Amino acid sequence: MTEAQARQRGGNAEDISAERLAEIGIRFEVDGEIATITLDRPDKRNAQTFATWTALAGIGESLPEQVRVVVVKGEGPSFSAGIDLRMFTPEGVPGQGSFSSAARGGDADFEHSIRKAQAGFLWLRRPEIVSIAAVQGHAIGAGFQLALACDLRIVADDVKFCMKEPALGLVPDLTGTKPLVELVGLAKAIDICLTARTVHAEEAMRIGLAEQVVARDDLDRAVRDKAAQLLSTNRDAAVATKRLLQGARGRTLEEQGVAEGLEQAARIKALFGG
Ligand code: CAA
């Protein structure tokens, strides 16, 4: 998508021209109903900056309507080594400041910045799409949270998830805590976060962090196969079903039944209503 298209769709949209994304270290490609976001700073293990997160938000805002599957992957040996450690230095990341400069600003400003960063993660759960994280090597801190932001995680057998934030005196704040608890349960989430230990492939699969573990060389193929399976079902039914599944935890069985009936009535009307 060109910058002009992005602006047309979003009004005040983030610059997600290919040139700008390349500067930030992201590639964004759309092939029919599949969009692929690739973190592309392999020499820095795909470390993420504030610009990474606002660019992700911009991609979400301007995602072409035909897209049904979004793949998030990382180039090179690691999915992502988390936040760019330059953020912890007084100099920070050129043009993006540092935590020292943020700490000198007001609390309201900082909370606003965090909300802006989180926007880059939240859209990946929209009912209209299914997001798949393809994770190899390290997924640390913000990298782990980006994988958690996706609906599904297909991982290579060398995957190493680590929620490092508490070890650094921070909390995970890129929306990762809720999906982590929902996937693995509170006790396991406490264990993983408060020890900042590494979760390898076998455990990730066993505790529900990963849907599938494959050999490293098979990761792209496994993700392509999953995308094809997801695209084989009816689009509108898939959106409605995801909406139902996402809402299930917050409803009683009775309420969920009502919600199912409403969605089904709309489906039947669309399919057989003439
Ligand atoms: N930020 C910036 N640069 C990073 C980086 C990061 N997070 N992680 C790795 N790099 C850079 C290294 O400095 C190195 O650069 P040079 O070649 O210029 O020296 C290059 O990437 C390769 O790194 P390694 O040689 O260390 O590669 P490795 O494969 O041996 O190890 C690693 C990989 C285990 C991920 C290791 O690099 C590492 O531990 N990185 C730091 C991880 C980290 O602590 N991340 C912060 C998580 S907390 C978080 O994300 C907080 C938040 O959201 C608020």
mmCIF file of C-alpha atoms and ligand atoms in Angstrom:
data_model
loop_
_atom_site.group_PDB
_atom_site.id
_atom_site.type_symbol
_atom_site.label_atom_id
_atom_site.label_comp_id
_atom_site.label_asym_id
_atom_site.label_seq_id
_atom_site.Cartn_x
_atom_site.Cartn_y
_atom_site.Cartn_z
ATOM 1 C CA MET A 1 0.000 0.000 0.000
ATOM 2 C CA THR A 2 1.297 3.434 -0.866
ATOM 3 C CA GLU A 3 1.498 6.263 1.617
ATOM 4 C CA ALA A 4 -1.158 8.081 -0.399
ATOM 5 C CA GLN A 5 -3.540 5.111 -0.012
ATOM 6 C CA ALA A 6 -2.799 4.942 3.689
ATOM 7 C CA ARG A 7 -3.619 8.605 4.101
ATOM 8 C CA GLN A 8 -6.786 8.238 2.074
ATOM 9 C CA ARG A 9 -7.974 5.451 4.369
ATOM 10 C CA GLY A 10 -6.841 6.844 7.681
ATOM 11 C CA GLY A 11 -6.906 10.612 7.275
ATOM 12 C CA ASN A 12 -4.126 11.300 9.731
ATOM 13 C CA ALA A 13 -2.530 7.891 9.158
ATOM 14 C CA GLU A 14 0.999 6.888 10.109
ATOM 15 C CA ASP A 15 3.503 6.922 7.241
ATOM 16 C CA ILE A 16 3.773 3.265 6.257
ATOM 17 C CA SER A 17 5.351 3.778 2.864
ATOM 18 C CA ALA A 18 7.788 0.986 1.994
ATOM 19 C CA GLU A 19 10.654 3.479 2.381
ATOM 20 C CA ARG A 20 9.600 4.521 5.876
ATOM 21 C CA LEU A 21 9.012 0.921 6.924
ATOM 22 C CA ALA A 22 12.466 -0.015 5.609
ATOM 23 C CA GLU A 23 14.002 2.742 7.755
ATOM 24 C CA ILE A 24 12.232 1.313 10.799
ATOM 25 C CA GLY A 25 13.089 -2.282 9.906
ATOM 26 C CA ILE A 26 9.746 -3.680 8.813
ATOM 27 C CA ARG A 27 8.500 -5.208 5.569
ATOM 28 C CA PHE A 28 4.810 -5.310 4.762
ATOM 29 C CA GLU A 29 3.457 -7.367 1.885
ATOM 30 C CA VAL A 30 -0.077 -8.153 0.821
ATOM 31 C CA ASP A 31 -0.767 -11.147 -1.408
ATOM 32 C CA GLY A 32 -4.506 -11.475 -1.978
ATOM 33 C CA GLU A 33 -6.138 -12.326 1.338
ATOM 34 C CA ILE A 34 -2.834 -12.781 3.208
ATOM 35 C CA ALA A 35 -0.760 -9.920 4.634
ATOM 36 C CA THR A 36 2.728 -10.537 5.963
ATOM 37 C CA ILE A 37 4.531 -8.265 8.396
ATOM 38 C CA THR A 38 8.218 -9.059 8.715
ATOM 39 C CA LEU A 39 10.425 -7.540 11.395
ATOM 40 C CA ASP A 40 13.523 -6.936 9.324
ATOM 41 C CA ARG A 41 16.497 -5.956 11.473
ATOM 42 C CA PRO A 42 18.068 -9.411 11.762
ATOM 43 C CA ASP A 43 21.517 -8.002 12.620
ATOM 44 C CA LYS A 44 19.918 -6.473 15.755
ATOM 45 C CA ARG A 45 17.722 -9.533 16.340
ATOM 46 C CA ASN A 46 14.666 -7.511 15.271
ATOM 47 C CA ALA A 47 14.803 -5.279 18.339
ATOM 48 C CA GLN A 48 11.745 -3.040 18.485
ATOM 49 C CA THR A 49 11.565 0.714 18.914
ATOM 50 C CA PHE A 50 8.690 3.098 19.477
ATOM 51 C CA ALA A 51 8.663 3.599 15.690
ATOM 52 C CA THR A 52 8.134 -0.160 15.238
ATOM 53 C CA TRP A 53 4.990 0.007 17.339
ATOM 54 C CA THR A 54 3.513 3.100 15.686
ATOM 55 C CA ALA A 55 4.248 1.568 12.276
ATOM 56 C CA LEU A 56 2.448 -1.625 13.324
ATOM 57 C CA ALA A 57 -0.500 0.514 14.382
ATOM 58 C CA GLY A 58 -0.399 2.290 11.011
ATOM 59 C CA ILE A 59 -0.420 -1.044 9.186
ATOM 60 C CA GLY A 60 -3.432 -2.114 11.232
ATOM 61 C CA GLU A 61 -5.272 1.120 10.432
ATOM 62 C CA SER A 62 -4.716 0.817 6.709
ATOM 63 C CA LEU A 63 -4.998 -2.939 6.286
ATOM 64 C CA PRO A 64 -6.692 -3.653 2.937
ATOM 65 C CA GLU A 65 -10.212 -4.918 3.448
ATOM 66 C CA GLN A 66 -9.692 -8.151 1.536
ATOM 67 C CA VAL A 67 -7.081 -9.376 4.027
ATOM 68 C CA ARG A 68 -8.241 -12.318 6.167
ATOM 69 C CA VAL A 69 -4.936 -13.655 7.499
ATOM 70 C CA VAL A 70 -2.051 -11.604 8.900
ATOM 71 C CA VAL A 71 1.289 -13.329 9.399
ATOM 72 C CA VAL A 72 3.810 -11.713 11.757
ATOM 73 C CA LYS A 73 7.357 -13.003 11.431
ATOM 74 C CA GLY A 74 10.967 -12.052 12.039
ATOM 75 C CA GLU A 75 13.882 -12.200 9.632
ATOM 76 C CA GLY A 76 17.025 -14.055 10.689
ATOM 77 C CA PRO A 77 17.855 -16.172 13.716
ATOM 78 C CA SER A 78 15.367 -14.592 16.150
ATOM 79 C CA PHE A 79 11.746 -13.505 15.977
ATOM 80 C CA SER A 80 12.554 -10.499 18.178
ATOM 81 C CA ALA A 81 14.919 -9.730 21.059
ATOM 82 C CA GLY A 82 12.396 -7.246 22.457
ATOM 83 C CA ILE A 83 12.742 -3.573 23.043
ATOM 84 C CA ASP A 84 15.792 -1.895 21.569
ATOM 85 C CA LEU A 85 18.162 -1.679 24.522
ATOM 86 C CA ARG A 86 19.229 1.796 23.400
ATOM 87 C CA MET A 87 15.924 2.935 24.925
ATOM 88 C CA PHE A 88 17.515 2.268 28.323
ATOM 89 C CA THR A 89 20.525 4.511 27.634
ATOM 90 C CA PRO A 90 20.497 8.266 28.268
ATOM 91 C CA GLU A 91 21.011 8.875 24.513
ATOM 92 C CA GLY A 92 18.082 6.653 23.519
ATOM 93 C CA VAL A 93 17.152 5.839 19.918
ATOM 94 C CA PRO A 94 17.876 8.745 17.551
ATOM 95 C CA GLY A 95 14.673 10.722 16.979
ATOM 96 C CA GLN A 96 12.708 8.649 19.496
ATOM 97 C CA GLY A 97 14.127 9.621 22.859
ATOM 98 C CA SER A 98 14.769 7.255 25.749
ATOM 99 C CA PHE A 99 13.177 6.163 28.996
ATOM 100 C CA SER A 100 15.253 8.845 30.782
ATOM 101 C CA SER A 101 13.651 11.564 28.665
ATOM 102 C CA ALA A 102 10.215 9.939 29.062
ATOM 103 C CA ALA A 103 10.645 9.820 32.853
ATOM 104 C CA ARG A 104 11.276 13.573 32.857
ATOM 105 C CA GLY A 105 7.979 14.187 31.016
ATOM 106 C CA GLY A 106 4.591 14.036 32.730
ATOM 107 C CA ASP A 107 2.927 10.746 33.695
ATOM 108 C CA ALA A 108 0.012 11.537 31.393
ATOM 109 C CA ASP A 109 2.384 11.909 28.419
ATOM 110 C CA PHE A 110 4.048 8.607 29.171
ATOM 111 C CA GLU A 111 0.775 6.746 29.602
ATOM 112 C CA HIS A 112 -0.374 8.222 26.296
ATOM 113 C CA SER A 113 2.815 6.945 24.624
ATOM 114 C CA ILE A 114 2.218 3.469 26.018
ATOM 115 C CA ARG A 115 -1.357 3.471 24.714
ATOM 116 C CA LYS A 116 -0.040 4.510 21.290
ATOM 117 C CA ALA A 117 2.475 1.686 21.337
ATOM 118 C CA GLN A 118 -0.199 -0.804 22.414
ATOM 119 C CA ALA A 119 -2.309 0.153 19.387
ATOM 120 C CA GLY A 120 0.324 -1.614 17.290
ATOM 121 C CA PHE A 121 -0.531 -4.874 19.046
ATOM 122 C CA LEU A 122 -4.268 -4.669 19.762
ATOM 123 C CA TRP A 123 -5.543 -4.695 16.182
ATOM 124 C CA LEU A 124 -4.093 -8.153 15.617
ATOM 125 C CA ARG A 125 -7.096 -9.601 17.497
ATOM 126 C CA ARG A 126 -9.767 -8.042 15.273
ATOM 127 C CA PRO A 127 -12.548 -10.513 14.353
ATOM 128 C CA GLU A 128 -12.128 -9.706 10.645
ATOM 129 C CA ILE A 129 -8.666 -11.325 10.546
ATOM 130 C CA VAL A 130 -6.785 -14.251 11.994
ATOM 131 C CA SER A 131 -3.231 -13.334 12.967
ATOM 132 C CA ILE A 132 -0.471 -15.926 13.058
ATOM 133 C CA ALA A 133 2.911 -15.355 14.704
ATOM 134 C CA ALA A 134 5.666 -17.415 13.080
ATOM 135 C CA VAL A 135 8.236 -17.595 15.850
ATOM 136 C CA GLN A 136 11.795 -18.877 15.686
ATOM 137 C CA GLY A 137 14.718 -18.348 18.046
ATOM 138 C CA HIS A 138 14.342 -15.705 20.721
ATOM 139 C CA ALA A 139 11.040 -13.976 21.461
ATOM 140 C CA ILE A 140 11.993 -11.810 24.418
ATOM 141 C CA GLY A 141 9.993 -9.097 26.176
ATOM 142 C CA ALA A 142 8.268 -7.041 23.489
ATOM 143 C CA GLY A 143 9.022 -9.929 21.106
ATOM 144 C CA PHE A 144 7.142 -12.381 23.337
ATOM 145 C CA GLN A 145 4.296 -9.875 23.660
ATOM 146 C CA LEU A 146 4.072 -9.431 19.886
ATOM 147 C CA ALA A 147 3.721 -13.202 19.527
ATOM 148 C CA LEU A 148 1.061 -13.142 22.267
ATOM 149 C CA ALA A 149 -0.814 -10.380 20.438
ATOM 150 C CA CYS A 150 -1.528 -12.814 17.597
ATOM 151 C CA ASP A 151 -4.404 -15.299 17.580
ATOM 152 C CA LEU A 152 -2.135 -18.270 16.822
ATOM 153 C CA ARG A 153 1.535 -19.074 17.346
ATOM 154 C CA ILE A 154 3.315 -21.544 15.098
ATOM 155 C CA VAL A 155 6.832 -21.999 16.426
ATOM 156 C CA ALA A 156 10.125 -23.514 15.347
ATOM 157 C CA ASP A 157 11.704 -26.142 17.547
ATOM 158 C CA ASP A 158 14.424 -23.651 18.575
ATOM 159 C CA VAL A 159 11.943 -21.108 19.998
ATOM 160 C CA LYS A 160 12.829 -19.382 23.270
ATOM 161 C CA PHE A 161 10.076 -17.301 24.856
ATOM 162 C CA CYS A 162 11.140 -15.063 27.748
ATOM 163 C CA MET A 163 9.184 -12.327 29.556
ATOM 164 C CA LYS A 164 12.254 -10.404 30.656
ATOM 165 C CA GLU A 165 10.586 -7.203 31.833
ATOM 166 C CA PRO A 166 10.375 -8.018 35.581
ATOM 167 C CA ALA A 167 14.092 -8.886 35.560
ATOM 168 C CA LEU A 168 14.727 -5.363 34.243
ATOM 169 C CA GLY A 169 12.487 -3.675 36.823
ATOM 170 C CA LEU A 170 9.608 -3.249 34.360
ATOM 171 C CA VAL A 171 6.238 -4.827 33.704
ATOM 172 C CA PRO A 172 5.071 -6.297 30.386
ATOM 173 C CA ASP A 173 2.977 -3.410 29.035
ATOM 174 C CA LEU A 174 2.454 -4.184 25.377
ATOM 175 C CA THR A 175 -0.830 -6.029 26.026
ATOM 176 C CA GLY A 176 0.864 -9.387 26.638
ATOM 177 C CA THR A 177 -0.341 -10.124 30.178
ATOM 178 C CA LYS A 178 -3.995 -10.884 29.372
ATOM 179 C CA PRO A 179 -3.423 -13.306 26.489
ATOM 180 C CA LEU A 180 -0.668 -14.995 28.493
ATOM 181 C CA VAL A 181 -2.997 -15.628 31.442
ATOM 182 C CA GLU A 182 -5.774 -16.751 29.119
ATOM 183 C CA LEU A 183 -3.491 -19.174 27.317
ATOM 184 C CA VAL A 184 -1.551 -20.756 30.175
ATOM 185 C CA GLY A 185 -3.501 -19.867 33.352
ATOM 186 C CA LEU A 186 -2.601 -17.525 36.188
ATOM 187 C CA ALA A 187 -0.159 -19.776 38.058
ATOM 188 C CA LYS A 188 1.916 -20.580 34.977
ATOM 189 C CA ALA A 189 1.853 -16.926 33.875
ATOM 190 C CA ILE A 190 3.174 -15.881 37.297
ATOM 191 C CA ASP A 191 5.862 -18.562 37.040
ATOM 192 C CA ILE A 192 6.924 -17.451 33.548
ATOM 193 C CA CYS A 193 6.898 -13.691 34.186
ATOM 194 C CA LEU A 194 8.198 -13.447 37.736
ATOM 195 C CA THR A 195 11.139 -15.762 37.083
ATOM 196 C CA ALA A 196 11.806 -14.335 33.587
ATOM 197 C CA ARG A 197 12.769 -17.884 32.654
ATOM 198 C CA THR A 198 12.919 -19.239 29.130
ATOM 199 C CA VAL A 199 10.085 -21.360 27.754
ATOM 200 C CA HIS A 200 11.276 -23.741 25.047
ATOM 201 C CA ALA A 201 9.261 -25.387 22.275
ATOM 202 C CA GLU A 202 8.181 -28.560 24.071
ATOM 203 C CA GLU A 203 6.816 -26.647 27.065
ATOM 204 C CA ALA A 204 5.267 -23.951 24.837
ATOM 205 C CA MET A 205 3.288 -26.651 23.064
ATOM 206 C CA ARG A 206 2.350 -28.455 26.283
ATOM 207 C CA ILE A 207 1.036 -25.359 28.105
ATOM 208 C CA GLY A 208 -0.855 -23.909 25.156
ATOM 209 C CA LEU A 209 1.490 -21.102 24.152
ATOM 210 C CA ALA A 210 2.022 -22.670 20.732
ATOM 211 C CA GLU A 211 -0.467 -24.330 18.414
ATOM 212 C CA GLN A 212 2.197 -26.172 16.471
ATOM 213 C CA VAL A 213 5.926 -26.865 16.703
ATOM 214 C CA VAL A 214 7.828 -27.580 13.516
ATOM 215 C CA ALA A 215 11.425 -27.939 12.417
ATOM 216 C CA ARG A 216 13.028 -24.584 11.804
ATOM 217 C CA ASP A 217 13.205 -25.125 8.029
ATOM 218 C CA ASP A 218 9.506 -25.991 7.912
ATOM 219 C CA LEU A 219 8.224 -22.844 9.634
ATOM 220 C CA ASP A 220 7.257 -20.873 6.516
ATOM 221 C CA ARG A 221 5.560 -23.891 4.962
ATOM 222 C CA ALA A 222 3.615 -24.642 8.160
ATOM 223 C CA VAL A 223 2.387 -21.040 8.316
ATOM 224 C CA ARG A 224 1.401 -21.105 4.635
ATOM 225 C CA ASP A 225 -0.529 -24.347 5.186
ATOM 226 C CA LYS A 226 -2.351 -22.888 8.203
ATOM 227 C CA ALA A 227 -3.234 -19.757 6.238
ATOM 228 C CA ALA A 228 -4.638 -21.908 3.429
ATOM 229 C CA GLN A 229 -6.759 -23.892 5.925
ATOM 230 C CA LEU A 230 -8.061 -20.666 7.458
ATOM 231 C CA LEU A 231 -8.958 -19.291 4.035
ATOM 232 C CA SER A 232 -10.886 -22.444 3.149
ATOM 233 C CA THR A 233 -13.869 -21.507 5.340
ATOM 234 C CA ASN A 234 -16.583 -18.970 4.606
ATOM 235 C CA ARG A 235 -15.314 -15.467 5.327
ATOM 236 C CA ASP A 236 -18.406 -14.035 7.041
ATOM 237 C CA ALA A 237 -18.958 -17.197 9.074
ATOM 238 C CA ALA A 238 -15.322 -17.091 10.175
ATOM 239 C CA VAL A 239 -15.667 -13.467 11.345
ATOM 240 C CA ALA A 240 -18.888 -14.206 13.236
ATOM 241 C CA THR A 241 -17.419 -17.353 14.795
ATOM 242 C CA LYS A 242 -14.289 -15.553 15.952
ATOM 243 C CA ARG A 243 -16.481 -12.860 17.485
ATOM 244 C CA LEU A 244 -18.426 -15.554 19.348
ATOM 245 C CA LEU A 245 -15.297 -17.324 20.568
ATOM 246 C CA GLN A 246 -13.712 -14.076 21.736
ATOM 247 C CA GLY A 247 -16.814 -13.127 23.686
ATOM 248 C CA ALA A 248 -17.343 -16.564 25.253
ATOM 249 C CA ARG A 249 -15.159 -16.051 28.332
ATOM 250 C CA GLY A 250 -17.084 -12.947 29.381
ATOM 251 C CA ARG A 251 -20.556 -14.532 29.054
ATOM 252 C CA THR A 252 -22.542 -17.170 30.912
ATOM 253 C CA LEU A 253 -23.505 -20.318 29.002
ATOM 254 C CA GLU A 254 -27.018 -18.949 28.684
ATOM 255 C CA GLU A 255 -25.758 -15.600 27.342
ATOM 256 C CA GLN A 256 -23.409 -17.347 24.941
ATOM 257 C CA GLY A 257 -26.328 -19.359 23.603
ATOM 258 C CA VAL A 258 -28.218 -16.146 22.949
ATOM 259 C CA ALA A 259 -25.188 -14.668 21.168
ATOM 260 C CA GLU A 260 -24.859 -17.812 19.022
ATOM 261 C CA GLY A 261 -28.520 -17.552 18.063
ATOM 262 C CA LEU A 262 -28.156 -13.928 17.014
ATOM 263 C CA GLU A 263 -25.096 -14.620 14.890
ATOM 264 C CA GLN A 264 -26.750 -17.664 13.321
ATOM 265 C CA ALA A 265 -29.915 -15.755 12.488
ATOM 266 C CA ALA A 266 -27.792 -13.215 10.627
ATOM 267 C CA ARG A 267 -25.932 -16.004 8.801
ATOM 268 C CA ILE A 268 -29.108 -17.794 7.762
ATOM 269 C CA LYS A 269 -30.629 -14.553 6.562
ATOM 270 C CA ALA A 270 -27.503 -13.836 4.522
ATOM 271 C CA LEU A 271 -27.349 -17.344 3.069
ATOM 272 C CA PHE A 272 -31.024 -18.124 2.453
ATOM 273 C CA GLY A 273 -32.794 -14.778 2.689
ATOM 274 C CA GLY A 274 -32.944 -14.323 -1.071
HETATM 275 N N1 CAA B 1 18.258 -4.133 21.451
HETATM 276 C C1 CAA B 1 19.247 -3.670 20.666
HETATM 277 N N2 CAA B 1 20.178 -4.471 20.095
HETATM 278 C C2 CAA B 1 20.072 -5.797 20.316
HETATM 279 C C3 CAA B 1 19.058 -6.352 21.113
HETATM 280 C C4 CAA B 1 18.100 -5.465 21.692
HETATM 281 N N3 CAA B 1 17.091 -5.902 22.433
HETATM 282 N N4 CAA B 1 19.225 -7.688 21.148
HETATM 283 C C5 CAA B 1 20.301 -7.957 20.399
HETATM 284 N N5 CAA B 1 20.824 -6.825 19.883
HETATM 285 C C6 CAA B 1 21.989 -6.659 19.028
HETATM 286 C C7 CAA B 1 23.286 -6.912 19.778
HETATM 287 O O1 CAA B 1 23.715 -5.761 20.468
HETATM 288 C C8 CAA B 1 24.207 -7.301 18.645
HETATM 289 O O2 CAA B 1 24.592 -6.117 17.975
HETATM 290 P P1 CAA B 1 26.118 -5.943 17.434
HETATM 291 O O3 CAA B 1 26.313 -7.067 16.451
HETATM 292 O O4 CAA B 1 26.130 -4.584 16.821
HETATM 293 O O5 CAA B 1 26.987 -6.098 18.641
HETATM 294 C C9 CAA B 1 23.288 -8.072 17.708
HETATM 295 O O6 CAA B 1 21.970 -7.658 18.037
HETATM 296 C C10 CAA B 1 23.369 -9.561 17.863
HETATM 297 O O7 CAA B 1 23.184 -9.842 19.242
HETATM 298 P P2 CAA B 1 23.941 -11.054 19.959
HETATM 299 O O8 CAA B 1 25.352 -11.122 19.467
HETATM 300 O O9 CAA B 1 23.743 -10.897 21.424
HETATM 301 O O10 CAA B 1 23.131 -12.276 19.357
HETATM 302 P P3 CAA B 1 22.865 -13.693 19.993
HETATM 303 O O11 CAA B 1 22.135 -14.448 18.952
HETATM 304 O O12 CAA B 1 24.115 -14.264 20.542
HETATM 305 O O13 CAA B 1 21.904 -13.413 21.244
HETATM 306 C C11 CAA B 1 19.963 -12.549 22.344
HETATM 307 C C12 CAA B 1 20.599 -13.046 21.016
HETATM 308 C C13 CAA B 1 19.906 -13.683 23.359
HETATM 309 C C14 CAA B 1 18.570 -12.127 21.935
HETATM 310 C C15 CAA B 1 20.786 -11.401 22.956
HETATM 311 O O14 CAA B 1 21.110 -10.487 21.934
HETATM 312 C C16 CAA B 1 20.034 -10.654 24.042
HETATM 313 O O15 CAA B 1 19.977 -11.128 25.162
HETATM 314 N N6 CAA B 1 19.494 -9.463 23.702
HETATM 315 C C17 CAA B 1 18.823 -8.599 24.675
HETATM 316 C C18 CAA B 1 17.433 -9.108 25.022
HETATM 317 C C19 CAA B 1 16.728 -8.179 25.969
HETATM 318 O O16 CAA B 1 17.095 -8.032 27.122
HETATM 319 N N7 CAA B 1 15.669 -7.533 25.480
HETATM 320 C C20 CAA B 1 14.837 -6.647 26.262
HETATM 321 C C21 CAA B 1 13.561 -7.400 26.659
HETATM 322 S S1 CAA B 1 12.551 -6.493 27.737
HETATM 323 C C22 CAA B 1 11.472 -5.659 26.758
HETATM 324 O O17 CAA B 1 11.288 -5.912 25.596
HETATM 325 C C23 CAA B 1 10.848 -4.533 27.551
HETATM 326 C C24 CAA B 1 9.657 -3.850 27.095
HETATM 327 O O18 CAA B 1 8.959 -4.161 26.146
HETATM 328 C C25 CAA B 1 9.228 -2.698 27.893
#
